[in-house]
């Protein structure tokens, strides 16, 4: 009954692509390409970030002022890292939680790092203990330099050396050696077991 | 038509533009509840003449407008959105989106600009109410089965509107540039970074740099005041067009599917005109909502403002906004890519796909046990996850720090800051000694709370041989330092451990009960 109201299809024999149709397709292609390029340029525009003027090298003082091996790590808030003397040497632990970028705090009683946001925990050497964090705390490059500026020991991330090993002969040496941390060089922590 | 020109007609010509082509007589009749003054009904013509009326249907079926069917939730959501636009534009007059000025402009709005605090309270309260209303609206549509059949795409636009609502709320969080803002958004963008493939780029796009700073604040500001509202308006237009123009508000399932008597069916599908019936009804609802919103903001609600953002310190008890606590709960469960990105995205995809997955044609709830059970399960799951998202779940503070955080939290007020300035009797109060008679009753009550917390920790063996003190020193005129001091002797340790926490309380601060922090 309603059939008479339906649109009647007019069947036309199939031919090759007509000139007009080809031109229409080319227009469409050109418009798509333009839109894609415009999106790409906009993306590049939005993505560009102004280079931040940031200190990357921190002279954190004499070796003698470092926490003793096994003692609580020392916070360097302006660099957002912690200094610790591990068995392998001097290490600079990135204070940013490897989970979601909150800053870790030090829990004196448990002798561990604790994240205030989601409860991840790391031991004094930055090794993963508990919580949702995916890996150990990250580490920054450390160089131990003599008063004249020549390096005595340093980290070497390429070789897997995550701490700067120092053999101290005397208290004098500890007072004269300076620790310099470079936060532009970072080694990611080992995945949590 | 008579050739005479009455004063009514002249007034009518003047009013022609304002009242969408209705004569003055017609407007009066409309407001008095009289029937139309002419045939065909000139009120219908107004829907053609006026843009604003033309987006509203001329009439609705009676049953579709029942309070117990719609609860006016869609209308209320739009109302709150408009409140946000108006208060938002006003707040923009004084707000400056830079890290140097943002917090200061918030203080100025709260304390110096007439009605500034009220405006900000309304903006914040309406934003949170909007999340609630949008979720309730969605729950209503789900329970009444109104998403089925031709309305599937309408539901999809609704899910997108929910997403826009949540993102609007969240992008607004950063703007005060306080601690809550800074760290909530650090976590949020860090979650975006965990997204597979596009994560790092997305994080960079949002923050504008490796860490949130001036660029990130500006980007969130632009999202909040421009991009997301525009997206919201566009989606709302599509959503509304489909509801009002294409499919109409759904009839209650009982009317559509039930065995009604012809008389009952006729009553249910009888036309109700927008002018004047629904127009006046909506006016009443909106007036009541506006009054309730203003009263709530004025008497009961204070938009929180924490301390200035500090990129070098994450406060204890950092917590997501309540409507994202379920995500924070998920994050505590495991891998951030899975829990922070994949699961929430799946939840939204699942919501969007509801009409396409649910092949049950029945709309009445009695015939949809599976769908309703699953819906209820989702709600309960979100509730449980939200509880797991709170700061008290799964994050253990060292006992002494926990006591300090309860009495004098880093962010928020706590028992010590609530004490009146005059009640802070200077001196060193040892908790195991009887209070001297000069101690004010308010301070005694706070000390009793303090002693209770310490005693509980000592009994639990968390603070062996614990001793606690509260030292109050008048540092200068009108400024007192209040120090919590807890000492304990862990077994095997050579020296006792100690915890101290000092807060400074100023006389003026306590005079103004609305101040958030000293």
XYZ file of C-alpha atoms in Angstrom:
711
model
C 0.000 0.000 0.000
C 2.837 2.316 0.863
C 4.911 1.149 -2.046
C 3.665 3.946 -4.226
C 5.098 6.438 -1.708
C 8.577 4.950 -1.782
C 11.214 6.528 -3.933
C 11.529 4.682 -7.167
C 15.072 3.731 -7.947
C 16.253 4.655 -11.378
C 18.790 2.164 -12.527
C 21.452 3.500 -14.787
C 23.907 1.290 -16.605
C 27.351 1.302 -14.958
C 29.917 3.219 -16.855
C 33.487 4.138 -16.139
C 34.224 7.081 -13.847
C 32.909 10.195 -15.497
C 34.977 13.363 -15.716
C 32.779 15.202 -13.167
C 32.909 12.310 -10.764
C 36.666 12.132 -10.995
C 36.921 15.866 -10.331
C 34.607 15.512 -7.343
C 36.780 12.750 -5.939
C 39.870 14.867 -6.436
C 38.231 17.744 -4.616
C 37.411 15.428 -1.727
C 40.956 14.098 -1.674
C 42.397 17.618 -1.702
C 40.070 18.705 1.110
C 41.011 15.665 3.184
C 44.702 16.245 2.634
C 44.337 19.903 3.584
C 42.403 19.028 6.727
C 44.994 16.416 7.667
C 47.843 18.867 7.200
C 45.984 21.560 9.137
C 45.455 19.095 11.998
C 49.115 18.170 11.900
C 50.207 21.823 12.022
C 47.758 22.582 14.850
C 49.088 19.614 16.757
C 52.645 20.845 16.291
C 51.593 24.283 17.462
C 49.887 23.020 20.608
C 52.609 20.541 21.384
C 55.452 23.053 21.283
C 56.525 23.877 24.789
C 58.593 26.818 25.821
C 61.993 25.681 26.998
C 62.056 25.973 30.759
C 65.037 27.697 32.357
C 65.844 25.103 34.924
C 68.810 24.309 37.073
C 69.971 20.812 36.305
C 73.201 20.621 38.266
C 73.159 20.717 42.071
C 76.270 20.933 44.265
C 74.824 19.435 47.418
C 77.853 19.964 49.664
C 80.670 17.933 51.145
C 80.823 14.156 51.379
C 81.118 14.563 55.129
C 77.607 16.023 55.274
C 76.014 13.037 53.575
C 73.922 10.736 55.733
C 75.954 7.813 57.051
C 75.422 4.466 55.323
C 72.173 3.010 56.600
C 70.958 6.332 58.022
C 67.906 8.202 56.798
C 68.435 9.733 53.334
C 68.745 13.510 53.096
C 66.184 15.474 51.143
C 67.246 18.105 48.600
C 63.843 19.716 48.045
C 64.927 22.233 45.393
C 66.024 19.327 43.175
C 63.230 17.008 44.297
C 65.690 14.215 45.106
C 67.175 12.409 48.113
C 70.807 11.603 48.835
C 71.707 8.238 50.280
C 74.852 6.209 50.830
C 74.103 2.753 49.588
C 76.406 -0.248 49.564
C 77.364 0.660 45.996
C 78.172 4.263 46.852
C 76.519 7.684 46.773
C 73.110 7.658 45.117
C 70.664 10.426 44.237
C 67.131 9.025 44.416
C 64.446 10.826 42.423
C 61.819 11.910 44.983
C 59.006 11.599 42.451
C 57.009 8.406 42.969
C 57.316 6.077 39.978
C 53.577 5.478 40.167
C 51.853 8.803 39.448
C 54.363 11.587 40.142
C 53.497 12.435 43.762
C 56.458 13.416 45.943
C 57.561 10.728 48.377
C 57.937 11.406 52.062
C 60.297 9.724 54.526
C 58.707 7.531 57.195
C 61.265 7.625 60.008
C 59.657 4.893 62.048
C 59.413 2.392 59.201
C 62.735 3.585 57.732
C 61.161 3.739 54.290
C 59.891 6.133 51.641
C 56.112 6.438 51.587
C 53.878 7.950 48.909
C 51.078 10.093 50.341
C 48.826 9.564 47.309
C 48.452 5.840 46.731
C 50.574 4.279 49.442
C 53.596 2.924 47.541
C 56.655 2.200 49.698
C 60.387 2.014 48.953
C 63.298 1.138 51.211
C 66.131 3.525 52.079
C 68.000 2.565 48.878
C 64.919 3.276 46.776
C 63.983 -0.346 46.155
C 60.303 -1.128 45.742
C 58.686 -2.597 48.841
C 54.906 -2.337 48.460
C 52.030 -0.565 46.757
C 50.996 0.133 43.164
C 54.327 1.614 41.971
C 55.676 -0.285 38.960
C 59.419 0.050 39.656
C 62.159 1.102 42.067
C 62.793 4.792 42.571
C 64.569 6.412 39.632
C 68.113 7.736 40.093
C 69.944 10.829 38.957
C 73.592 11.027 37.885
C 76.018 11.685 40.750
C 79.629 12.856 40.541
C 81.921 13.122 43.533
C 84.514 15.814 42.801
C 87.653 16.997 44.556
C 88.064 20.622 45.559
C 89.928 21.327 42.319
C 86.970 20.040 40.360
C 88.328 16.756 39.041
C 85.896 13.862 39.450
C 86.822 11.136 41.890
C 83.875 8.890 41.279
C 80.679 9.031 39.320
C 77.664 7.047 38.227
C 77.691 5.414 34.818
C 74.173 4.491 33.794
C 75.253 2.973 30.468
C 77.443 0.517 32.393
C 74.737 -0.132 34.986
C 76.553 1.791 37.730
C 73.704 3.506 39.594
C 75.767 4.963 42.449
C 79.127 6.709 42.756
C 81.493 4.458 44.764
C 83.908 6.382 47.007
C 86.650 4.994 49.235
C 87.316 7.456 52.002
C 90.811 7.397 53.525
C 90.276 10.092 56.124
C 87.785 12.598 57.506
C 89.711 15.299 55.657
C 88.940 13.637 52.367
C 85.262 13.557 53.230
C 85.306 17.281 53.962
C 87.090 18.153 50.728
C 85.058 16.041 48.356
C 81.889 17.580 46.951
C 78.846 15.774 45.640
C 77.276 17.092 42.444
C 73.949 15.778 41.179
C 72.866 16.199 37.569
C 69.089 15.798 37.248
C 69.154 15.966 33.461
C 70.537 12.422 33.440
C 68.232 9.824 34.895
C 68.151 6.045 35.116
C 64.735 4.405 35.512
C 64.343 2.097 38.473
C 64.301 -1.661 38.002
C 60.792 -3.116 37.544
C 59.185 -4.240 40.794
C 59.461 -7.973 41.211
C -11.714 41.704 12.521
C -12.999 45.104 13.615
C -11.523 48.292 12.222
C -11.220 49.880 15.650
C -7.807 50.256 17.191
C -7.805 49.769 20.935
C -5.029 50.762 23.332
C -4.542 47.048 23.897
C -3.739 46.599 20.243
C -1.273 49.468 20.258
C 0.440 48.040 23.303
C 0.318 44.739 21.518
C 2.274 46.124 18.600
C 4.935 47.411 20.950
C 5.086 44.075 22.673
C 5.108 42.217 19.387
C 8.832 41.619 19.320
C 9.260 40.902 23.005
C 6.392 38.434 23.238
C 7.172 36.538 20.072
C 4.286 37.908 18.060
C 1.677 37.415 20.784
C -0.732 40.295 21.336
C -0.817 41.949 24.704
C -4.300 40.536 25.302
C -2.985 37.090 24.552
C -0.065 37.491 26.968
C -2.452 38.590 29.716
C -4.774 35.689 29.014
C -1.830 33.338 29.073
C -0.586 34.548 32.418
C -4.092 34.448 33.923
C -4.618 30.883 32.805
C -7.417 31.893 30.359
C -7.964 29.972 27.120
C -6.416 31.378 23.928
C -8.065 34.566 22.650
C -8.253 33.489 19.015
C -8.312 30.528 16.712
C -6.052 29.015 15.531
C -4.228 29.098 18.854
C -1.846 32.100 18.605
C 0.382 30.529 21.263
C 1.430 27.899 18.773
C 2.397 30.670 16.372
C 4.816 31.998 19.007
C 6.780 28.774 18.642
C 7.338 29.706 15.002
C 8.129 33.381 15.555
C 10.595 33.089 18.403
C 13.932 31.312 18.239
C 13.907 30.474 21.941
C 10.370 29.093 21.825
C 10.977 27.339 18.552
C 13.480 25.015 20.181
C 10.734 23.905 22.569
C 7.921 21.619 21.381
C 4.421 23.143 21.370
C 3.029 20.389 23.548
C 3.981 17.146 25.267
C 1.928 14.031 26.026
C 0.717 14.337 29.621
C 2.342 11.145 30.897
C 5.780 12.168 29.598
C 5.753 15.235 31.824
C 4.855 13.436 35.052
C 7.122 14.434 37.925
C 7.612 10.796 38.930
C 8.804 10.006 35.413
C 11.376 12.736 34.689
C 11.973 14.400 38.068
C 12.918 17.443 35.940
C 16.495 16.116 36.002
C 17.350 17.087 32.424
C 15.981 20.580 32.983
C 17.951 20.870 36.226
C 21.156 19.757 34.509
C 20.733 22.466 31.868
C 19.860 24.987 34.575
C 23.056 24.177 36.486
C 25.074 24.398 33.269
C 23.680 27.899 32.674
C 24.475 28.844 36.291
C 28.058 27.672 35.654
C 28.307 29.749 32.473
C 27.005 32.909 34.165
C 29.001 32.626 37.398
C 32.023 31.424 35.439
C 32.077 34.463 33.168
C 31.740 36.740 36.207
C 34.599 34.989 38.007
C 36.777 35.331 34.899
C 36.675 39.108 35.362
C 38.938 38.826 38.403
C 40.779 35.572 37.777
C 44.260 35.555 36.238
C 45.542 32.188 34.964
C 49.208 32.448 35.945
C 50.978 30.688 38.828
C 52.001 34.078 40.249
C 48.526 35.583 40.271
C 45.969 32.767 40.334
C 45.950 32.078 44.079
C 45.990 35.787 44.856
C 43.020 36.399 42.606
C 41.158 33.621 44.406
C 41.871 35.302 47.742
C 40.729 38.621 46.306
C 37.511 37.043 45.053
C 36.935 35.382 48.417
C 37.752 38.297 50.695
C 37.735 41.633 48.888
C 35.295 41.636 46.019
C 31.627 42.190 46.935
C 29.718 38.917 46.594
C 32.902 37.287 45.298
C 32.843 34.527 47.916
C 29.164 33.815 47.242
C 29.773 33.711 43.506
C 32.640 31.263 43.880
C 30.644 29.138 46.333
C 27.726 28.997 43.887
C 30.060 28.136 40.999
C 31.656 25.302 42.925
C 28.450 24.000 44.485
C 26.559 24.073 41.180
C 29.443 22.203 39.524
C 29.259 19.411 42.079
C 25.452 19.433 41.956
C 25.670 19.152 38.181
C 27.670 15.931 38.468
C 25.032 14.546 40.847
C 22.094 15.652 38.690
C 23.625 14.324 35.465
C 24.281 10.943 37.095
C 20.741 10.848 38.524
C 19.332 11.804 35.115
C 21.225 8.928 33.594
C 20.066 6.538 36.324
C 16.458 7.639 35.716
C 16.735 7.012 31.974
C 18.296 3.630 32.711
C 15.629 2.543 35.194
C 12.721 3.655 33.004
C 14.327 1.920 30.014
C 14.098 5.130 28.021
C 17.358 4.534 26.167
C 15.895 1.763 24.069
C 14.977 1.683 20.409
C 15.317 4.955 18.513
C 16.702 6.745 21.580
C 19.976 4.765 21.576
C 21.953 7.575 19.990
C 20.451 10.083 22.429
C 21.856 7.946 25.261
C 25.251 7.988 23.562
C 25.277 11.797 23.444
C 24.220 11.699 27.106
C 27.256 9.590 28.037
C 29.463 12.111 26.214
C 27.770 14.905 28.172
C 28.557 13.061 31.408
C 32.180 12.893 30.305
C 32.210 16.621 29.489
C 30.635 17.363 32.887
C 33.336 15.381 34.689
C 36.148 16.915 32.626
C 34.760 20.419 33.208
C 34.753 19.804 36.950
C 38.224 18.338 36.889
C 39.772 21.038 34.685
C 38.323 23.616 37.084
C 40.209 21.950 39.922
C 43.610 23.277 38.841
C 42.581 26.903 38.511
C 42.785 27.947 42.214
C 46.453 26.853 42.094
C 46.323 25.454 45.597
C 47.833 22.216 46.886
C 44.732 20.147 46.173
C 44.614 21.506 42.627
C 48.263 20.995 41.884
C 48.561 17.427 43.088
C 45.162 16.199 41.904
C 46.012 17.387 38.398
C 49.579 16.046 38.601
C 48.085 12.619 39.279
C 45.436 13.074 36.588
C 47.884 14.013 33.847
C 50.275 11.319 35.027
C 47.444 8.826 34.510
C 46.999 10.181 30.995
C 50.680 9.448 30.498
C 50.038 5.813 31.325
C 47.710 5.468 28.325
C 49.127 3.071 25.739
C 50.838 4.622 22.684
C 49.504 8.191 22.956
C 50.125 8.569 26.709
C 53.386 10.549 26.814
C 52.225 12.870 24.012
C 48.853 13.429 25.704
C 50.552 14.233 28.993
C 52.804 16.739 27.248
C 49.845 18.305 25.446
C 47.990 18.777 28.734
C 50.895 19.982 30.858
C 52.622 21.993 28.144
C 55.943 20.988 29.735
C 57.441 18.121 31.677
C 55.778 19.366 34.842
C 52.696 21.433 35.531
C 53.556 25.118 35.557
C 52.492 28.304 33.820
C 51.843 26.469 30.540
C 49.807 23.719 32.132
C 47.682 26.199 34.077
C 46.940 28.181 30.926
C 46.031 25.028 29.039
C 43.663 23.834 31.737
C 42.178 27.322 31.891
C 41.489 27.294 28.147
C 40.006 23.810 28.373
C 37.830 24.901 31.264
C 36.515 28.190 29.943
C 36.483 27.561 26.213
C 36.934 24.155 24.678
C 34.910 22.019 27.090
C 31.983 24.480 27.421
C 31.813 24.702 23.619
C 31.850 20.928 23.344
C 29.176 20.794 26.049
C 26.941 23.296 24.249
C 27.272 21.438 20.952
C 26.547 18.049 22.520
C 23.689 19.511 24.525
C 22.181 20.896 21.307
C 22.350 17.487 19.616
C 21.087 15.724 22.737
C 18.203 18.142 23.202
C 17.261 18.138 19.528
C 16.901 14.384 19.591
C 14.847 14.445 22.792
C 12.577 17.344 21.974
C 12.292 17.282 18.201
C 12.966 13.759 17.034
C 11.651 11.262 19.542
C 10.002 13.274 22.284
C 10.406 12.481 25.961
C 9.696 8.780 26.394
C 6.321 7.802 27.787
C 6.410 5.893 31.071
C 6.864 2.198 30.369
C 3.573 1.394 32.044
C 1.764 3.643 29.561
C 3.638 2.322 26.562
C 3.439 -1.371 27.440
C 0.717 -1.685 30.053
C -2.929 -2.644 29.726
C -4.579 0.712 30.258
C -8.269 1.416 29.937
C -9.013 3.583 26.931
C -9.874 6.456 29.271
C -6.588 6.121 31.161
C -4.674 5.900 27.912
C -6.374 8.981 26.618
C -5.535 10.861 29.814
C -1.908 9.734 29.562
C -1.442 10.833 25.976
C -3.488 14.017 26.210
C -1.607 17.062 24.944
C -0.204 19.463 27.495
C 0.740 22.805 25.956
C 4.130 24.283 26.625
C 2.511 27.727 26.817
C 1.454 28.313 29.500
C 1.354 25.054 31.507
C 4.848 23.624 31.127
C 6.465 27.028 30.835
C 5.078 28.064 34.218
C 5.886 24.683 35.742
C 9.508 24.959 34.596
C 9.667 28.537 35.856
C 8.634 27.322 39.314
C 11.161 24.471 39.273
C 13.991 26.752 38.177
C 13.091 29.425 40.725
C 13.013 26.851 43.498
C 16.334 25.383 42.343
C 17.944 28.815 42.190
C 16.695 29.673 45.654
C 17.905 26.352 47.043
C 21.296 26.779 45.380
C 21.781 30.310 46.693
C 20.615 29.391 50.189
C 22.860 26.316 50.294
C 25.857 28.292 49.051
C 25.176 31.136 51.459
C 24.476 29.207 54.646
C 26.028 25.773 54.351
C 28.744 25.631 51.759
C 32.149 27.131 51.476
C 34.242 26.423 48.387
C 37.509 24.996 49.716
C 40.777 26.792 49.164
C 43.889 25.087 50.442
C 47.408 26.403 50.732
C 49.290 27.758 47.752
C 50.522 25.105 45.322
C 53.940 23.806 46.322
C 55.680 21.759 43.602
C 58.195 20.594 46.217
C 55.787 19.038 48.687
C 52.932 16.566 48.248
C 50.539 17.009 51.173
C 49.556 13.994 53.269
C 46.048 12.711 52.593
C 46.068 13.833 48.967
C 42.685 12.813 47.646
C 40.952 13.009 44.270
C 37.707 14.989 43.943
C 34.843 12.821 45.223
C 33.520 11.996 41.763
C 36.919 10.536 40.794
C 37.572 8.712 44.078
C 36.606 5.450 42.362
C 39.530 5.924 39.968
C 41.856 6.602 42.901
C 40.515 3.394 44.466
C 41.251 1.500 41.245
C 44.757 2.950 41.127
C 45.559 1.495 44.533
C 44.725 -1.959 43.151
C 47.424 -2.302 40.569
C 49.057 -1.283 37.347
C 48.315 2.316 36.412
C 47.807 1.634 32.701
C 45.296 -1.098 33.453
C 43.564 0.482 36.458
C 44.001 4.150 35.679
C 43.304 4.154 31.949
C 41.989 0.905 30.525
C 39.380 0.089 33.183
C 37.879 3.629 33.360
C 37.799 3.838 29.551
C 36.091 0.425 29.440
C 33.535 1.601 32.005
C 32.645 4.574 29.800
C 32.568 2.454 26.643
C 30.305 -0.002 28.428
C 27.992 2.825 29.487
C 27.902 4.184 25.954
C 27.149 0.730 24.553
C 24.303 -0.048 26.959
C 21.484 0.434 24.403
C 23.356 -1.642 21.832
C 24.161 -4.489 24.227
C 20.735 -4.630 25.853
C 18.571 -6.460 23.298
C 15.648 -6.920 25.687
C 12.789 -4.914 24.126
C 10.849 -4.637 27.409
C 11.007 -1.298 29.193
C 9.212 -2.055 32.438
C 11.633 -2.752 35.287
C 9.792 -5.929 36.285
C 10.864 -7.477 32.990
C 14.503 -6.381 33.088
C 16.008 -8.182 36.094
C 19.396 -8.703 34.437
C 19.885 -5.118 33.245
C 18.829 -3.634 36.571
C 20.996 -6.065 38.540
C 24.012 -5.155 36.420
C 23.251 -1.433 36.781
C 22.969 -1.781 40.538
C 26.202 -3.806 40.638
C 28.009 -1.038 38.775
C 26.725 1.572 41.224
C 27.740 -0.528 44.248
C 31.131 -1.213 42.662
C 31.729 2.489 42.121
C 30.665 3.093 45.733
C 33.119 0.517 47.107
C 35.950 1.747 44.883
C 35.239 5.312 46.016
C 35.641 4.224 49.619
C 38.922 2.550 48.664
C 39.960 5.817 47.048
C 39.750 7.808 50.269
C 43.025 8.780 51.866
C 42.355 6.650 54.933
C 42.247 3.423 52.904
C 45.482 1.610 52.181
C 47.796 4.442 53.140
C 49.274 4.019 56.578
C 50.855 7.009 58.207
C 53.400 6.495 60.980
C 51.295 6.567 64.188
C 52.678 9.862 65.528
C 52.274 11.545 62.126
C 48.732 10.205 61.984
C 47.919 11.867 65.311
C 49.416 15.163 64.107
C 47.493 14.882 60.852
C 44.236 14.329 62.742
C 44.650 17.275 65.099
C 46.443 19.746 62.819
C 46.264 18.448 59.241
C 48.468 19.873 56.505
C 45.376 20.734 54.494
C 42.041 21.423 56.128
C 41.219 22.522 59.670
C 41.333 19.930 62.466
C 40.670 20.234 66.208
C 43.578 22.543 67.065
C 42.803 25.178 64.449
C 39.189 25.204 65.549
C 40.160 26.413 69.038
C 39.293 30.061 69.751
C 42.410 32.201 70.101
C 41.594 33.111 73.709
C 41.332 29.423 74.622
C 45.011 28.827 73.768
C 46.435 29.097 77.294
C 50.210 29.496 76.942
C 52.340 26.843 78.615
C 53.514 23.287 78.196
C 50.734 20.792 78.702
C 51.872 17.254 79.469
C 49.084 14.838 78.701
C 49.850 12.490 81.601
C 49.521 15.321 84.143
C 46.213 16.727 85.377
C 45.340 19.946 83.564
C 45.980 23.110 85.594
C 42.754 24.889 86.598
C 43.591 27.819 84.308
C 43.202 25.596 81.228
C 40.212 26.742 79.201
C 37.391 24.213 78.674
C 37.848 24.264 74.876
C 41.559 23.479 75.236
C 40.794 20.771 77.803
C 38.471 19.138 75.330
C 41.124 19.240 72.576
C 43.738 17.864 74.996
C 41.390 15.039 75.946
C 40.988 14.145 72.242
C 44.769 14.280 71.829
C 45.328 12.110 74.913
C 42.773 9.595 73.634
C 44.594 9.250 70.297
C 47.990 8.838 71.985
C 46.641 6.343 74.489
C 45.108 4.254 71.717
C 48.453 4.165 69.890
C 50.332 3.290 73.085
C 47.874 0.507 73.918
C 48.218 -0.845 70.376
C 51.982 -0.985 70.899
C 52.653 1.533 68.126
C 54.206 4.120 70.449
C 55.976 2.166 73.206
C 56.319 4.268 76.366
C 54.756 7.128 74.447
C 54.587 10.562 76.024
C 52.850 13.516 74.479
C 52.849 17.257 75.036
C 51.168 20.333 73.670
C 53.270 23.495 73.906
C 51.648 26.859 73.394
C 53.931 29.879 73.122
C 52.947 33.445 72.399
C 55.541 34.253 69.740
C 54.512 37.864 69.249
C 51.454 39.959 69.869
C 48.413 38.154 68.442
C 50.399 35.134 67.255
C 50.741 31.844 69.084
C 52.785 28.824 68.119
C 51.101 25.536 68.984
C 53.441 22.524 68.986
C 52.475 18.871 69.194
C 55.304 16.850 70.668
C 55.257 13.061 70.904
C 58.149 10.958 72.222
C 58.421 7.226 72.328
C 61.030 4.540 72.944
C 61.080 1.749 70.364
C 62.396 -1.483 71.844
C 66.073 -1.925 71.049
C 66.607 1.687 69.955
C 69.326 3.595 71.761
C 67.541 6.937 71.846
C 63.856 7.785 72.015
C 62.203 8.938 68.795
C 60.298 12.187 68.652
C 57.721 13.798 66.424
C 56.918 17.489 66.524
C 54.474 19.532 64.534
C 54.018 23.289 64.938
C 51.216 25.410 63.603
C 50.857 29.165 64.033
C 47.523 30.635 64.949
C 46.760 34.326 64.626
C 44.100 36.183 66.605
C 42.461 37.612 63.489
C 42.166 34.232 61.864
C 40.014 32.902 64.635
C 37.942 36.067 64.550
C 37.042 35.169 60.994
C 35.581 31.714 61.115
C 35.487 31.475 57.317
C 39.271 31.446 56.850
C 40.545 28.069 55.758
C 44.125 28.225 56.902
C 46.218 30.397 59.166
